[in-house]
Amino acid sequence: MSQDLRGALVGFCNPLLDISAVVDDDLLKQYSLKANDAILASPEHVPLFQTLIDSYDAKFLPGGAGQNTLRGAQLLLPADSAVFMGAVGDDENAKRLQGAAEKAGLRTNYMVNSEKPTGTCALLITGPNRSMVANLSAAETYKFEHTKKPESWEIIEKAKIYYITGFFFTVSPETIEAVAKHSLENNKTFTMNISAPFVPPVYKELVQKTLPYIDILFGNETEAASLAEAFGLGTTDIKAIAKKVADLPKEGSKPRMVVFTQGDKHTVVATSDSDSVRVYGVVPVPKEEIGDTNGAGDAFVAAFLAQHIQGKDVDSCVEAGHWLGGQV
């Protein structure tokens, strides 16, 4: 008998419309951006968004890391398995995001702010690298009150697995805490993604407060290094970082799993109940076929969670993650 997975996966993040373009290094230098990074827009970055539209072959794509991940997971799961929450404006960009979600079968429970436009994210692609600059706008106005609404909390109560990105620390740490505690108290699975190198140092106190509730933590090599530095773990070795993070204090009886990807290099998985760290090889994608390393990370988590929620073992979860990550 198959599982009933309706509403089993619930995620929170900042829903954004991506403005994506292939650019040159000069544009990165002009705005003091790194080739493979994710930051929040400052006032000096405001002209960048129009520059991409006016001077480059910009494409408008539904985005926001968490929403991308849930759309990907829903495509691999039975109908109505995943629900996404975040804040949007009352505008055409919100309709674009809603349409993309509906096309993938993803259910949304947006908080709508009619006073702010839907957030956007400049996605600057240079070769296999991408630099993201997020202008959160409506997304950063998400209120914990929306989480507490009866119709929202009912969605949370029905879920089995939660996925929240580190970007949401900037918006509603109260929501993260409430969902994490509900997950622990009801023996569910709480997962998070570090999401960007700035998250561990800037939101160290919140990350430290949340870590004891995290059952599965995702990240890439630069995010892992940032976490290790912020928490003084005393190593730059990716396997050692994964194991040290897995062994940090944790609430509940479930062991913590830490999953760090490294692009075309191996993926490492460490758990608090094993001394060994698993290493998984990645079949490299030819450079000329790489479309978006950012999308690849979201896709990896999407497939991993889609397998995990169906009770598959870690090997199967990582294999699926590598497969879907290689498709984008």
mmCIF file of C-alpha atoms in Angstrom:
data_model
loop_
_atom_site.group_PDB
_atom_site.id
_atom_site.type_symbol
_atom_site.label_atom_id
_atom_site.label_comp_id
_atom_site.label_asym_id
_atom_site.label_seq_id
_atom_site.Cartn_x
_atom_site.Cartn_y
_atom_site.Cartn_z
ATOM 1 C CA MET A 1 0.000 0.000 0.000
ATOM 2 C CA SER A 2 1.471 3.359 -1.037
ATOM 3 C CA GLN A 3 2.062 6.174 1.442
ATOM 4 C CA ASP A 4 -0.278 9.125 1.670
ATOM 5 C CA LEU A 5 2.085 12.004 0.934
ATOM 6 C CA ARG A 6 -0.480 14.762 0.506
ATOM 7 C CA GLY A 7 1.009 17.879 2.112
ATOM 8 C CA ALA A 8 3.904 15.835 3.493
ATOM 9 C CA LEU A 9 6.623 18.349 2.537
ATOM 10 C CA VAL A 10 6.355 21.996 3.605
ATOM 11 C CA GLY A 11 8.944 24.648 2.823
ATOM 12 C CA PHE A 12 9.651 28.295 3.657
ATOM 13 C CA CYS A 13 11.855 30.735 1.784
ATOM 14 C CA ASN A 14 11.791 34.026 -0.098
ATOM 15 C CA PRO A 15 9.844 33.692 -3.379
ATOM 16 C CA LEU A 16 11.668 35.787 -5.975
ATOM 17 C CA LEU A 17 11.503 36.359 -9.713
ATOM 18 C CA ASP A 18 14.983 35.726 -11.107
ATOM 19 C CA ILE A 19 16.376 38.128 -13.711
ATOM 20 C CA SER A 20 19.023 35.900 -15.246
ATOM 21 C CA ALA A 21 21.705 36.849 -17.773
ATOM 22 C CA VAL A 22 25.095 35.714 -19.007
ATOM 23 C CA VAL A 23 27.470 38.576 -18.224
ATOM 24 C CA ASP A 24 31.177 39.414 -18.320
ATOM 25 C CA ASP A 25 33.601 39.829 -15.454
ATOM 26 C CA ASP A 26 33.580 43.610 -15.911
ATOM 27 C CA LEU A 27 29.969 43.801 -14.698
ATOM 28 C CA LEU A 28 30.884 41.795 -11.597
ATOM 29 C CA LYS A 29 33.760 44.185 -10.893
ATOM 30 C CA GLN A 30 31.524 47.209 -11.445
ATOM 31 C CA TYR A 31 29.269 46.078 -8.612
ATOM 32 C CA SER A 32 32.014 44.459 -6.466
ATOM 33 C CA LEU A 33 30.488 40.985 -6.854
ATOM 34 C CA LYS A 34 32.108 37.571 -6.588
ATOM 35 C CA ALA A 35 31.664 35.040 -9.383
ATOM 36 C CA ASN A 36 30.029 32.393 -7.189
ATOM 37 C CA ASP A 37 28.197 34.021 -4.312
ATOM 38 C CA ALA A 38 24.816 35.085 -2.928
ATOM 39 C CA ILE A 39 24.204 38.435 -1.238
ATOM 40 C CA LEU A 40 21.363 40.772 -0.334
ATOM 41 C CA ALA A 41 21.103 43.896 -2.480
ATOM 42 C CA SER A 42 22.434 47.169 -1.073
ATOM 43 C CA PRO A 43 21.440 50.601 -2.411
ATOM 44 C CA GLU A 44 24.424 50.561 -4.795
ATOM 45 C CA HIS A 45 23.058 47.391 -6.427
ATOM 46 C CA VAL A 46 19.665 48.861 -7.359
ATOM 47 C CA PRO A 47 20.732 49.965 -10.912
ATOM 48 C CA LEU A 48 22.024 46.445 -11.622
ATOM 49 C CA PHE A 49 18.552 45.004 -12.168
ATOM 50 C CA GLN A 50 17.665 47.496 -14.917
ATOM 51 C CA THR A 51 21.132 47.130 -16.439
ATOM 52 C CA LEU A 52 20.530 43.415 -16.926
ATOM 53 C CA ILE A 53 17.200 44.116 -18.615
ATOM 54 C CA ASP A 54 18.484 46.947 -20.818
ATOM 55 C CA SER A 55 21.952 45.726 -21.791
ATOM 56 C CA TYR A 56 21.886 41.936 -21.640
ATOM 57 C CA ASP A 57 19.742 39.085 -22.907
ATOM 58 C CA ALA A 58 17.915 38.795 -19.596
ATOM 59 C CA LYS A 59 15.456 36.011 -18.892
ATOM 60 C CA PHE A 60 12.718 36.131 -16.269
ATOM 61 C CA LEU A 61 12.537 32.877 -14.323
ATOM 62 C CA PRO A 62 10.543 31.819 -11.257
ATOM 63 C CA GLY A 63 13.005 31.640 -8.407
ATOM 64 C CA GLY A 64 13.820 31.732 -4.763
ATOM 65 C CA ALA A 65 15.944 28.780 -3.651
ATOM 66 C CA GLY A 66 13.317 27.177 -1.433
ATOM 67 C CA GLN A 67 10.519 27.505 -3.960
ATOM 68 C CA ASN A 68 12.799 26.063 -6.668
ATOM 69 C CA THR A 69 13.557 23.090 -4.433
ATOM 70 C CA LEU A 70 9.911 22.410 -3.615
ATOM 71 C CA ARG A 71 8.879 22.710 -7.266
ATOM 72 C CA GLY A 72 11.556 20.164 -8.150
ATOM 73 C CA ALA A 73 10.548 17.816 -5.352
ATOM 74 C CA GLN A 74 6.868 18.024 -6.299
ATOM 75 C CA LEU A 75 7.685 16.999 -9.876
ATOM 76 C CA LEU A 76 9.160 13.769 -8.479
ATOM 77 C CA LEU A 77 6.385 13.095 -5.949
ATOM 78 C CA PRO A 78 2.687 12.171 -6.106
ATOM 79 C CA ALA A 79 0.240 15.030 -6.652
ATOM 80 C CA ASP A 80 -0.214 17.562 -3.835
ATOM 81 C CA SER A 81 2.781 16.362 -1.813
ATOM 82 C CA ALA A 82 4.494 19.730 -1.327
ATOM 83 C CA VAL A 83 3.391 23.156 -0.060
ATOM 84 C CA PHE A 84 5.440 26.359 -0.132
ATOM 85 C CA MET A 85 5.081 29.475 2.049
ATOM 86 C CA GLY A 86 6.567 32.934 1.616
ATOM 87 C CA ALA A 87 5.565 36.538 0.896
ATOM 88 C CA VAL A 88 4.844 38.165 -2.474
ATOM 89 C CA GLY A 89 3.376 41.412 -3.750
ATOM 90 C CA ASP A 90 0.041 41.862 -5.450
ATOM 91 C CA ASP A 91 1.448 42.181 -8.972
ATOM 92 C CA GLU A 92 2.268 40.475 -12.272
ATOM 93 C CA ASN A 93 5.505 38.973 -10.946
ATOM 94 C CA ALA A 94 3.554 37.244 -8.186
ATOM 95 C CA LYS A 95 1.258 35.815 -10.860
ATOM 96 C CA ARG A 96 4.313 34.547 -12.759
ATOM 97 C CA LEU A 97 5.567 32.780 -9.634
ATOM 98 C CA GLN A 98 2.122 31.354 -8.908
ATOM 99 C CA GLY A 99 1.810 30.121 -12.492
ATOM 100 C CA ALA A 100 5.178 28.363 -12.382
ATOM 101 C CA ALA A 101 4.246 26.695 -9.100
ATOM 102 C CA GLU A 102 0.897 25.540 -10.452
ATOM 103 C CA LYS A 103 2.566 24.158 -13.587
ATOM 104 C CA ALA A 104 4.751 21.971 -11.360
ATOM 105 C CA GLY A 105 1.780 20.988 -9.185
ATOM 106 C CA LEU A 106 3.212 22.859 -6.199
ATOM 107 C CA ARG A 107 0.649 24.262 -3.781
ATOM 108 C CA THR A 108 1.442 27.727 -2.395
ATOM 109 C CA ASN A 109 0.253 29.549 0.693
ATOM 110 C CA TYR A 110 1.602 33.039 0.031
ATOM 111 C CA MET A 111 1.290 35.996 2.335
ATOM 112 C CA VAL A 112 0.354 38.848 -0.040
ATOM 113 C CA ASN A 113 1.616 42.368 0.675
ATOM 114 C CA SER A 114 -0.131 44.839 -1.620
ATOM 115 C CA GLU A 115 2.202 47.659 -0.545
ATOM 116 C CA LYS A 116 5.453 46.069 -1.787
ATOM 117 C CA PRO A 117 6.419 44.566 -5.164
ATOM 118 C CA THR A 118 7.320 40.898 -5.433
ATOM 119 C CA GLY A 119 11.020 40.351 -4.743
ATOM 120 C CA THR A 120 13.549 39.884 -7.519
ATOM 121 C CA CYS A 121 16.984 38.315 -7.775
ATOM 122 C CA ALA A 122 19.682 39.306 -10.232
ATOM 123 C CA LEU A 123 21.375 36.108 -11.400
ATOM 124 C CA LEU A 124 24.681 36.892 -13.113
ATOM 125 C CA ILE A 125 26.142 33.907 -14.951
ATOM 126 C CA THR A 126 29.827 33.790 -15.887
ATOM 127 C CA GLY A 127 30.764 30.393 -17.330
ATOM 128 C CA PRO A 128 29.823 27.712 -14.787
ATOM 129 C CA ASN A 129 29.515 30.283 -11.979
ATOM 130 C CA ARG A 130 26.617 32.398 -10.799
ATOM 131 C CA SER A 131 26.440 35.440 -8.577
ATOM 132 C CA MET A 132 23.092 36.188 -6.963
ATOM 133 C CA VAL A 133 21.949 39.592 -5.721
ATOM 134 C CA ALA A 134 18.539 39.448 -4.045
ATOM 135 C CA ASN A 135 16.216 42.419 -3.669
ATOM 136 C CA LEU A 136 13.745 40.839 -1.241
ATOM 137 C CA SER A 137 11.101 43.599 -1.215
ATOM 138 C CA ALA A 138 7.758 41.906 -0.383
ATOM 139 C CA ALA A 139 9.532 38.680 0.560
ATOM 140 C CA GLU A 140 11.213 40.308 3.556
ATOM 141 C CA THR A 141 7.849 41.433 4.943
ATOM 142 C CA TYR A 142 6.692 37.896 5.740
ATOM 143 C CA LYS A 143 5.097 37.914 9.181
ATOM 144 C CA PHE A 144 4.978 35.175 11.792
ATOM 145 C CA GLU A 145 1.270 35.975 12.066
ATOM 146 C CA HIS A 146 0.805 34.316 8.662
ATOM 147 C CA THR A 147 2.427 31.147 10.003
ATOM 148 C CA LYS A 148 0.075 31.180 12.991
ATOM 149 C CA LYS A 149 -3.096 31.551 10.912
ATOM 150 C CA PRO A 150 -5.293 28.462 11.377
ATOM 151 C CA GLU A 151 -5.161 27.609 7.659
ATOM 152 C CA SER A 152 -1.345 27.904 7.660
ATOM 153 C CA TRP A 153 -0.778 25.990 10.884
ATOM 154 C CA GLU A 154 -3.073 23.229 9.643
ATOM 155 C CA ILE A 155 -0.704 22.795 6.669
ATOM 156 C CA ILE A 156 2.255 22.617 9.053
ATOM 157 C CA GLU A 157 0.536 20.065 11.281
ATOM 158 C CA LYS A 158 -0.173 17.762 8.341
ATOM 159 C CA ALA A 159 3.434 17.768 7.103
ATOM 160 C CA LYS A 160 6.050 15.103 7.777
ATOM 161 C CA ILE A 161 9.153 16.953 6.612
ATOM 162 C CA TYR A 162 10.035 20.658 6.743
ATOM 163 C CA TYR A 163 12.596 22.433 4.571
ATOM 164 C CA ILE A 164 13.659 26.006 5.341
ATOM 165 C CA THR A 165 16.537 27.884 3.744
ATOM 166 C CA GLY A 166 19.064 29.938 5.664
ATOM 167 C CA PHE A 167 17.793 32.975 3.744
ATOM 168 C CA PHE A 168 14.672 32.855 5.931
ATOM 169 C CA PHE A 169 16.730 33.855 8.984
ATOM 170 C CA THR A 170 16.645 37.351 7.488
ATOM 171 C CA VAL A 171 12.839 37.336 7.408
ATOM 172 C CA SER A 172 11.105 35.276 10.101
ATOM 173 C CA PRO A 173 13.291 33.527 12.672
ATOM 174 C CA GLU A 174 10.124 33.161 14.784
ATOM 175 C CA THR A 175 8.649 30.916 12.086
ATOM 176 C CA ILE A 176 11.823 28.824 11.957
ATOM 177 C CA GLU A 177 11.770 28.348 15.729
ATOM 178 C CA ALA A 178 8.059 27.471 15.849
ATOM 179 C CA VAL A 179 8.279 24.936 13.014
ATOM 180 C CA ALA A 180 11.482 23.422 14.408
ATOM 181 C CA LYS A 181 9.928 22.914 17.845
ATOM 182 C CA HIS A 182 6.718 21.481 16.360
ATOM 183 C CA SER A 183 8.805 19.037 14.326
ATOM 184 C CA LEU A 184 10.728 17.897 17.416
ATOM 185 C CA GLU A 185 7.648 17.552 19.598
ATOM 186 C CA ASN A 186 5.873 15.461 16.955
ATOM 187 C CA ASN A 187 8.850 13.322 15.878
ATOM 188 C CA LYS A 188 8.929 14.753 12.368
ATOM 189 C CA THR A 189 11.946 15.709 10.237
ATOM 190 C CA PHE A 190 13.285 19.268 10.229
ATOM 191 C CA THR A 191 15.766 20.158 7.494
ATOM 192 C CA MET A 192 17.587 23.357 6.593
ATOM 193 C CA ASN A 193 20.056 24.655 4.032
ATOM 194 C CA ILE A 194 22.889 27.018 4.968
ATOM 195 C CA SER A 195 22.076 28.705 1.626
ATOM 196 C CA ALA A 196 24.847 31.343 1.453
ATOM 197 C CA PRO A 197 28.263 32.055 2.982
ATOM 198 C CA PHE A 198 26.983 35.205 4.712
ATOM 199 C CA VAL A 199 24.411 33.314 6.777
ATOM 200 C CA PRO A 200 26.661 31.670 9.450
ATOM 201 C CA PRO A 201 28.642 34.794 10.432
ATOM 202 C CA VAL A 202 25.818 37.334 10.122
ATOM 203 C CA TYR A 203 23.158 35.167 11.788
ATOM 204 C CA LYS A 204 25.452 33.118 14.009
ATOM 205 C CA GLU A 205 23.281 33.414 17.113
ATOM 206 C CA LEU A 206 20.158 32.278 15.249
ATOM 207 C CA VAL A 207 22.009 29.438 13.513
ATOM 208 C CA GLN A 208 23.396 28.311 16.875
ATOM 209 C CA LYS A 209 19.918 28.424 18.408
ATOM 210 C CA THR A 210 18.388 26.422 15.549
ATOM 211 C CA LEU A 211 21.061 23.759 14.994
ATOM 212 C CA PRO A 212 19.898 21.504 17.869
ATOM 213 C CA TYR A 213 16.591 21.000 16.037
ATOM 214 C CA ILE A 214 18.035 20.290 12.583
ATOM 215 C CA ASP A 215 17.790 16.645 11.508
ATOM 216 C CA ILE A 216 19.308 17.165 8.049
ATOM 217 C CA LEU A 217 21.546 20.108 7.118
ATOM 218 C CA PHE A 218 22.464 20.866 3.500
ATOM 219 C CA GLY A 219 25.162 23.155 2.145
ATOM 220 C CA ASN A 220 27.937 23.507 -0.407
ATOM 221 C CA GLU A 221 31.675 23.738 0.145
ATOM 222 C CA THR A 222 31.865 27.536 0.528
ATOM 223 C CA GLU A 223 28.918 27.562 2.938
ATOM 224 C CA ALA A 224 30.504 24.712 4.916
ATOM 225 C CA ALA A 225 33.766 26.664 5.169
ATOM 226 C CA SER A 226 31.887 29.741 6.347
ATOM 227 C CA LEU A 227 30.053 27.704 9.003
ATOM 228 C CA ALA A 228 33.329 26.157 10.196
ATOM 229 C CA GLU A 229 34.983 29.573 10.516
ATOM 230 C CA ALA A 230 32.000 31.177 12.253
ATOM 231 C CA PHE A 231 31.770 28.353 14.793
ATOM 232 C CA GLY A 232 35.512 27.951 15.274
ATOM 233 C CA LEU A 233 35.586 24.296 14.232
ATOM 234 C CA GLY A 234 39.327 24.490 13.554
ATOM 235 C CA THR A 235 39.414 22.743 10.195
ATOM 236 C CA THR A 236 38.995 23.461 6.503
ATOM 237 C CA ASP A 237 38.619 19.804 5.519
ATOM 238 C CA ILE A 238 35.108 19.290 4.145
ATOM 239 C CA LYS A 239 34.746 15.782 5.618
ATOM 240 C CA ALA A 240 35.922 16.928 9.030
ATOM 241 C CA ILE A 241 33.568 19.920 8.965
ATOM 242 C CA ALA A 242 30.622 17.665 8.094
ATOM 243 C CA LYS A 243 31.392 15.308 10.975
ATOM 244 C CA LYS A 244 31.994 18.090 13.502
ATOM 245 C CA VAL A 245 28.681 19.749 12.582
ATOM 246 C CA ALA A 246 26.860 16.424 12.738
ATOM 247 C CA ASP A 247 28.213 15.917 16.266
ATOM 248 C CA LEU A 248 27.140 19.304 17.623
ATOM 249 C CA PRO A 249 24.517 19.135 20.425
ATOM 250 C CA LYS A 250 21.091 18.026 19.224
ATOM 251 C CA GLU A 251 17.583 17.725 20.634
ATOM 252 C CA GLY A 252 15.567 14.545 20.239
ATOM 253 C CA SER A 253 16.564 10.960 19.517
ATOM 254 C CA LYS A 254 17.190 11.251 15.766
ATOM 255 C CA PRO A 255 20.801 11.399 14.613
ATOM 256 C CA ARG A 256 21.748 14.516 12.658
ATOM 257 C CA MET A 257 22.770 14.159 9.019
ATOM 258 C CA VAL A 258 24.970 16.725 7.257
ATOM 259 C CA VAL A 259 25.125 16.759 3.459
ATOM 260 C CA PHE A 260 27.731 18.936 1.730
ATOM 261 C CA THR A 261 27.934 19.145 -2.060
ATOM 262 C CA GLN A 262 30.969 20.460 -3.946
ATOM 263 C CA GLY A 263 29.809 21.014 -7.498
ATOM 264 C CA ASP A 264 31.529 18.496 -9.756
ATOM 265 C CA LYS A 265 33.585 17.143 -6.845
ATOM 266 C CA HIS A 266 32.420 14.482 -4.401
ATOM 267 C CA THR A 267 29.493 14.916 -2.031
ATOM 268 C CA VAL A 268 30.071 14.101 1.632
ATOM 269 C CA VAL A 269 27.510 12.837 4.140
ATOM 270 C CA ALA A 270 28.173 12.618 7.876
ATOM 271 C CA THR A 271 25.841 11.496 10.651
ATOM 272 C CA SER A 272 26.068 11.810 14.407
ATOM 273 C CA ASP A 273 25.547 8.075 14.898
ATOM 274 C CA SER A 274 28.517 6.927 12.787
ATOM 275 C CA ASP A 275 32.235 7.638 12.932
ATOM 276 C CA SER A 276 32.605 7.228 9.180
ATOM 277 C CA VAL A 277 31.895 9.933 6.612
ATOM 278 C CA ARG A 278 30.437 8.752 3.327
ATOM 279 C CA VAL A 279 31.914 10.123 0.109
ATOM 280 C CA TYR A 280 29.972 9.995 -3.155
ATOM 281 C CA GLY A 281 31.567 10.578 -6.530
ATOM 282 C CA VAL A 282 29.921 12.909 -9.034
ATOM 283 C CA VAL A 283 29.834 12.309 -12.772
ATOM 284 C CA PRO A 284 31.165 15.629 -14.102
ATOM 285 C CA VAL A 285 28.972 17.580 -16.499
ATOM 286 C CA PRO A 286 30.950 19.040 -19.445
ATOM 287 C CA LYS A 287 31.507 22.755 -18.868
ATOM 288 C CA GLU A 288 29.743 23.680 -22.091
ATOM 289 C CA GLU A 289 26.623 21.864 -20.857
ATOM 290 C CA ILE A 290 26.447 23.542 -17.440
ATOM 291 C CA GLY A 291 23.446 25.863 -17.332
ATOM 292 C CA ASP A 292 23.175 27.089 -13.736
ATOM 293 C CA THR A 293 25.161 25.902 -10.723
ATOM 294 C CA ASN A 294 22.648 27.627 -8.453
ATOM 295 C CA GLY A 295 19.796 25.607 -9.927
ATOM 296 C CA ALA A 296 21.915 22.480 -9.594
ATOM 297 C CA GLY A 297 22.113 22.905 -5.821
ATOM 298 C CA ASP A 298 18.373 23.449 -5.494
ATOM 299 C CA ALA A 299 17.749 20.428 -7.727
ATOM 300 C CA PHE A 300 20.048 18.217 -5.646
ATOM 301 C CA VAL A 301 18.094 18.976 -2.478
ATOM 302 C CA ALA A 302 14.778 18.556 -4.313
ATOM 303 C CA ALA A 303 15.583 15.022 -5.436
ATOM 304 C CA PHE A 304 17.227 14.106 -2.121
ATOM 305 C CA LEU A 305 14.126 15.139 -0.157
ATOM 306 C CA ALA A 306 11.772 13.487 -2.667
ATOM 307 C CA GLN A 307 13.551 10.181 -2.110
ATOM 308 C CA HIS A 308 13.959 10.626 1.648
ATOM 309 C CA ILE A 309 10.273 11.332 2.204
ATOM 310 C CA GLN A 310 9.509 8.036 0.464
ATOM 311 C CA GLY A 311 11.757 6.139 2.847
ATOM 312 C CA LYS A 312 14.713 5.579 0.499
ATOM 313 C CA ASP A 313 18.218 5.071 1.895
ATOM 314 C CA VAL A 314 20.927 7.729 1.858
ATOM 315 C CA ASP A 315 22.709 6.216 -1.143
ATOM 316 C CA SER A 316 19.514 6.472 -3.194
ATOM 317 C CA CYS A 317 18.869 10.029 -2.009
ATOM 318 C CA VAL A 318 22.348 11.210 -3.021
ATOM 319 C CA GLU A 319 22.207 9.351 -6.334
ATOM 320 C CA ALA A 320 18.898 11.026 -7.167
ATOM 321 C CA GLY A 321 20.295 14.398 -6.102
ATOM 322 C CA HIS A 322 23.304 14.022 -8.381
ATOM 323 C CA TRP A 323 21.079 12.956 -11.269
ATOM 324 C CA LEU A 324 18.663 15.881 -11.014
ATOM 325 C CA GLY A 325 21.440 18.367 -10.245
ATOM 326 C CA GLY A 326 23.142 17.281 -13.472
ATOM 327 C CA GLN A 327 20.021 18.008 -15.509
ATOM 328 C CA VAL A 328 20.124 21.770 -15.011
#
